[in-house]
Tab-separated table of C-alpha atoms in Angstrom:
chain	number	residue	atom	x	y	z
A	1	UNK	CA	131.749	114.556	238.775
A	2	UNK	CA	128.910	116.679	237.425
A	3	UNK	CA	125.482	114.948	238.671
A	4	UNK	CA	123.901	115.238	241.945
A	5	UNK	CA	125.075	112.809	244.549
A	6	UNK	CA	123.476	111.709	247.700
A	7	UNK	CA	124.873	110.338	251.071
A	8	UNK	CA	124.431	108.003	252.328
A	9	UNK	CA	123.303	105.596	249.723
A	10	UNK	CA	121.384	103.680	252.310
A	11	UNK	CA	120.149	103.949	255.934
A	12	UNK	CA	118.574	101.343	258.460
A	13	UNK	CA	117.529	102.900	261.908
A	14	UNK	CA	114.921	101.608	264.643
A	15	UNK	CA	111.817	103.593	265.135
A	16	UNK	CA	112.189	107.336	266.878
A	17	UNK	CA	115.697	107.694	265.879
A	18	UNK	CA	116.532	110.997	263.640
A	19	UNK	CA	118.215	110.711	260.730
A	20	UNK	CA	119.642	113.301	257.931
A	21	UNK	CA	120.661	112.874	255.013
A	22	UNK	CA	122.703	115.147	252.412
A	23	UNK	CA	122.016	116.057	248.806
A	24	UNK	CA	124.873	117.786	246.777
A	25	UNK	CA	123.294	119.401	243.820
A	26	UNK	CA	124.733	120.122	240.378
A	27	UNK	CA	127.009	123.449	240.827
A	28	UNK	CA	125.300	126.129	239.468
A	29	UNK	CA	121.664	124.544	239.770
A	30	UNK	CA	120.358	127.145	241.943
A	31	UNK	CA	117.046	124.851	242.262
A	32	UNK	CA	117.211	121.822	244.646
A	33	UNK	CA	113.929	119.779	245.074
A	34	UNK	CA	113.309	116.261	247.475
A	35	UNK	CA	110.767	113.798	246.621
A	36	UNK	CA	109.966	110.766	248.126
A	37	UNK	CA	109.373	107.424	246.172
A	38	UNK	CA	107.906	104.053	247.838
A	39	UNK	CA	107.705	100.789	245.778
A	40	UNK	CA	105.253	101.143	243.005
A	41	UNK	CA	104.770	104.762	242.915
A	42	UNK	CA	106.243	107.781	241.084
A	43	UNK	CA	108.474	110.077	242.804
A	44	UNK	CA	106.084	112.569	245.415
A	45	UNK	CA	107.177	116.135	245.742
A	46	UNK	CA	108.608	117.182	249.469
A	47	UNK	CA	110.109	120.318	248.918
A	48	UNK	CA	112.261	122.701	246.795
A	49	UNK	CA	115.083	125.561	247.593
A	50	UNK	CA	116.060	128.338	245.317
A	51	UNK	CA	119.270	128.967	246.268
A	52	UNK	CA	118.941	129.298	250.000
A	53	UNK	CA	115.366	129.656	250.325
A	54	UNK	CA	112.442	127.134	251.018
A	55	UNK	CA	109.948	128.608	248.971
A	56	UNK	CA	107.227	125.405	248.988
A	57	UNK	CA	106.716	122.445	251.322
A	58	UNK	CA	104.377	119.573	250.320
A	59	UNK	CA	101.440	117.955	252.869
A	60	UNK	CA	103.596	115.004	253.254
A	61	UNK	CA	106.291	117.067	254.954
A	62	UNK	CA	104.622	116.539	258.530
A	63	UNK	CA	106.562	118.816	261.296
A	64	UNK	CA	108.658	115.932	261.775
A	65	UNK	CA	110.587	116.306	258.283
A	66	UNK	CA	112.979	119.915	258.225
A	67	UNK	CA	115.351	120.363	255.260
A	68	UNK	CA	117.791	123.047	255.316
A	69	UNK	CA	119.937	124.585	252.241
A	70	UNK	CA	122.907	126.544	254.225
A	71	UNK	CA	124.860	129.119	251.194
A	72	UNK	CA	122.255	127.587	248.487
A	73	UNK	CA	124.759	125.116	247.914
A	74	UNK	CA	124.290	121.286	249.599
A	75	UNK	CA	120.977	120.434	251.482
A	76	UNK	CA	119.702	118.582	254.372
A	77	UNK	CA	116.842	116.447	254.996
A	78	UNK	CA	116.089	115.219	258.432
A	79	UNK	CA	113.598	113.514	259.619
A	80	UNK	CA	113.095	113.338	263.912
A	81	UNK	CA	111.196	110.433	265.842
A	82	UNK	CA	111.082	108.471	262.240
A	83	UNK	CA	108.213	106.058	261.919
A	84	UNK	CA	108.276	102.600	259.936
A	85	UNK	CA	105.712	104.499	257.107
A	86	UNK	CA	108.719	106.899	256.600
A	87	UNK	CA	110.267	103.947	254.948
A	88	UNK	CA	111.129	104.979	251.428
A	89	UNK	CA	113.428	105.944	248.447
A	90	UNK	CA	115.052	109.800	249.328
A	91	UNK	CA	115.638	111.415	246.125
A	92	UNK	CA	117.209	114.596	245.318
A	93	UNK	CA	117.064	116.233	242.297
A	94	UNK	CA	118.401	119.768	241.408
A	95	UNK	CA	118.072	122.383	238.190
A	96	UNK	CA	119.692	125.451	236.821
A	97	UNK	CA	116.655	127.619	237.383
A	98	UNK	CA	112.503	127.158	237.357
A	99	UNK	CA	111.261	125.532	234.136
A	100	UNK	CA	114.743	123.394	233.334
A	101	UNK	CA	114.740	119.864	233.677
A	102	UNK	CA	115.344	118.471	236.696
A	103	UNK	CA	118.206	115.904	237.204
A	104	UNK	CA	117.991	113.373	239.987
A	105	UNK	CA	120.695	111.868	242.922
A	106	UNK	CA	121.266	108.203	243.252
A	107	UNK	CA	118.839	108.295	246.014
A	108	UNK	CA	119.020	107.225	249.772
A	109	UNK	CA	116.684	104.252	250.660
A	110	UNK	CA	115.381	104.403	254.284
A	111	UNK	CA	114.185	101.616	255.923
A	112	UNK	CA	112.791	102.037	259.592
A	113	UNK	CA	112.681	98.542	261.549
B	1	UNK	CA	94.772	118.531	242.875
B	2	UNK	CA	96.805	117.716	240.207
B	3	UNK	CA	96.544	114.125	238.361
B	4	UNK	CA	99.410	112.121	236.240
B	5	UNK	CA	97.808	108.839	234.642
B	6	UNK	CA	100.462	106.087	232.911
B	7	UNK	CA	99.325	103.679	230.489
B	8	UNK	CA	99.443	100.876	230.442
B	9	UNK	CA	101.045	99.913	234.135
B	10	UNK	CA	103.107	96.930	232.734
B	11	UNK	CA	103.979	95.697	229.589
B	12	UNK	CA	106.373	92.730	228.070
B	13	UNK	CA	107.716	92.399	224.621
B	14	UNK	CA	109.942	91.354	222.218
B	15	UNK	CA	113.170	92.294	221.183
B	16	UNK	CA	112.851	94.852	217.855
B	17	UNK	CA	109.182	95.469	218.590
B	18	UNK	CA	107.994	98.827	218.798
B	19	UNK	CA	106.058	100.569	221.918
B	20	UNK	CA	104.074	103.242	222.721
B	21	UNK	CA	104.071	104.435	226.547
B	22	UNK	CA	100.934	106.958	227.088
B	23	UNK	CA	100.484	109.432	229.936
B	24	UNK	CA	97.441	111.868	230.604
B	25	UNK	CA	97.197	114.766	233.053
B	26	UNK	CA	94.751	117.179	234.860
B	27	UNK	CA	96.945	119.996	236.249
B	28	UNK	CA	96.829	123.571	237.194
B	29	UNK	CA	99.288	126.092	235.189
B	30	UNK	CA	101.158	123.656	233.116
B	31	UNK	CA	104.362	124.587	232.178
B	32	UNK	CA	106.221	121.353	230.368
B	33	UNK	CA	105.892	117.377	230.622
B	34	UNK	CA	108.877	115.322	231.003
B	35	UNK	CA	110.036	111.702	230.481
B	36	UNK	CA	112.530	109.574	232.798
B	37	UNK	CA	113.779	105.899	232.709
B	38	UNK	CA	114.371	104.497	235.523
B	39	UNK	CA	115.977	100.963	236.324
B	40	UNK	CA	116.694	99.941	239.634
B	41	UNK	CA	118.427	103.654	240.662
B	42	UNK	CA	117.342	107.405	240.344
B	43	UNK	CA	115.469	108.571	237.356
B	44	UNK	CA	117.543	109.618	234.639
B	45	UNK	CA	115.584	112.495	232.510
B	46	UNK	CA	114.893	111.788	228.442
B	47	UNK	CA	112.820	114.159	227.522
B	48	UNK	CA	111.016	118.312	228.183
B	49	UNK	CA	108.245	118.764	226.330
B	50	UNK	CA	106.340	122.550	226.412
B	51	UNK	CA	105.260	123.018	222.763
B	52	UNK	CA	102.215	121.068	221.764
B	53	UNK	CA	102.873	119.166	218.045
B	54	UNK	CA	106.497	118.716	218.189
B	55	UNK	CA	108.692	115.599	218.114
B	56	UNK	CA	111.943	115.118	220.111
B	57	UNK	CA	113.767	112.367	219.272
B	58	UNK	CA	116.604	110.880	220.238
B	59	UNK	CA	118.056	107.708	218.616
B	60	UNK	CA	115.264	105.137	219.144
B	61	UNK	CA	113.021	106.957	221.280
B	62	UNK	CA	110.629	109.871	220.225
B	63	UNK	CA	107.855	111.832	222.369
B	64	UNK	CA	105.035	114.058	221.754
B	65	UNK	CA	103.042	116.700	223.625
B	66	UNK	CA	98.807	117.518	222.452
B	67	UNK	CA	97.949	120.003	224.927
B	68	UNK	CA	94.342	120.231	223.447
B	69	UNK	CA	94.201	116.296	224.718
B	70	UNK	CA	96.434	117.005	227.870
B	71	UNK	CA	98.163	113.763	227.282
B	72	UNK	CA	101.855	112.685	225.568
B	73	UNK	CA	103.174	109.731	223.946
B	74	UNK	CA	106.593	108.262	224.447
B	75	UNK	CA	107.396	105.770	221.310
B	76	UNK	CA	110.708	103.050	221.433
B	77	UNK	CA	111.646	101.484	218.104
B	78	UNK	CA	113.583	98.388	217.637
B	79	UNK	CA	113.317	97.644	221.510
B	80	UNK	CA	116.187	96.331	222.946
B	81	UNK	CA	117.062	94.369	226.277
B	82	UNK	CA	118.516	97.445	227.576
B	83	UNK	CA	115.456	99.139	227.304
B	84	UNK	CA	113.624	97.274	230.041
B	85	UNK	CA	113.125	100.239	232.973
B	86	UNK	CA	110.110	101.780	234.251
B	87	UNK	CA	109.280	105.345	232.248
B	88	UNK	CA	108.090	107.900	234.360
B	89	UNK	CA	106.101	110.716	233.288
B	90	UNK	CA	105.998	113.785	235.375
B	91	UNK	CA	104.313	116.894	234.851
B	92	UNK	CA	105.796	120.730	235.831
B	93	UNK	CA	103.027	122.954	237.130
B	94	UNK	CA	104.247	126.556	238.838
B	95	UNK	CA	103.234	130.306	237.975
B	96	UNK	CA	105.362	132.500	235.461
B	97	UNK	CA	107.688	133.675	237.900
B	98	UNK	CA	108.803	129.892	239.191
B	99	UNK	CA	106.636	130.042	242.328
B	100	UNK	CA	105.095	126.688	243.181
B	101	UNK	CA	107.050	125.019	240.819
B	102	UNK	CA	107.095	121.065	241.172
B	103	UNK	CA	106.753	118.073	239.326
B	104	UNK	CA	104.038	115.577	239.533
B	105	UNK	CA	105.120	111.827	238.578
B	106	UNK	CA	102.768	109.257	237.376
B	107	UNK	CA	103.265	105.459	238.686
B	108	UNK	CA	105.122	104.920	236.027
B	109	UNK	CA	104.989	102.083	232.675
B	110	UNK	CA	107.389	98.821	233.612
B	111	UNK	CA	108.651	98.126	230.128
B	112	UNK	CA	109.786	94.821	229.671
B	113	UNK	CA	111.766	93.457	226.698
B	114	UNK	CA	112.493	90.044	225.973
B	115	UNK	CA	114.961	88.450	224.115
């Protein structure tokens, strides 16, 4: 399989549990980007990798949100003491350097009871 | 702060009609403008646009960039059921070098077709 994949695919937890999730990103796309997506809206930028290194993190990445990409390969995306407004669509998208198009995961849908 | 406006927000028609999905922007250091569909799963990407003026097609759908109006056009032809998604537009923004590279999304055009 060539695209991006996601896991999990979905993910119900009770308020102030952590949760991570995993993004595997097309081999050789050294650029791996999250957004978030709630109902109605485009897709809001989180954060982006090249290769191993965070180089940008959005406002809506409070201090609770860390994402990780170990070997600038896969990526993590945790989120501590979650909150029901963290409730949303996880998306992980990936390219083969700055400037290509991006190409998104299934997704991971959060919902926080 | 960088702006991506879709219009219009929702619209239904018939089978074989033709559409025309608009999107606008205000951004700092534009670098291309791209075009996803997505139903009910992860955008899948249709078109990159960087060069103001020139078509990309691809079967039934086409899409333009006019930098001087900041704004691009995405056009369907002969709509089919299948065609029914949301488009997203989404602009790329980021310095020559790739630093602060992201995309910003519009809320997107729900595209219905009827049979």
């Amino acid at each position: 399989d060539t695209g991006v994949s996601q896991d999990p695919r979905h993910k119900i937890t009770k308020r102030g549990q952590n949760v991570t999730f995993r993004c595997d990103p097309i081999s050789e796309h050294n650029r791996l980007y999250w957004y978030r997506q709630t109902l109605g809206q485009g897709p809001e930028f989180l954060t982006y990798f090249q290769n191993e290194a965070q180089l940008e993190k959005s406002r809506l990445l409070s201090d609770r949100f860390s994402a990780e990409r170990p070997k600038g390969s896969f990526s993590t995306l945790e989120i501590q003491r979650t909150e029901q407004g963290d409730s949303a669509m996880y998306l992980c998208a990936s390219s083969l350097t700055f400037f290509y198009e991006q190409y998104f995961g299934p997704g991971t849908r959060l919902t926080v009871t | 702060e960088d702006k991506v406006v879709q219009s219009p927000l929702s619209l239904v028609v018939h089978e074989g009609d033709t559409v025309t999905l608009n999107c606008s922007y205000e951004v700092t250091n534009f670098r291309s403008l791209l075009w996803y569909k997505q139903e009910k799963k992860a955008p899948t990407f249709l078109f990159m646009l960087t060069s103001s003026g020139i078509e990309k097609k691809s079967g039934r759908l086409s899409s333009i960039l006019d930098k001087k109006e900041l704004s691009s056009i995405l056009n369907i032809t002969a709509t089919q059921t299948g065609d029914s998604a949301i488009y997203l537009c989404a602009v790329e923004t980021g310095g020559y070098t790739g630093a602060n590279s992201k995309l910003t999304f519009g809320k997107g055009i729900t595209l219905s077709v009827r049979p």
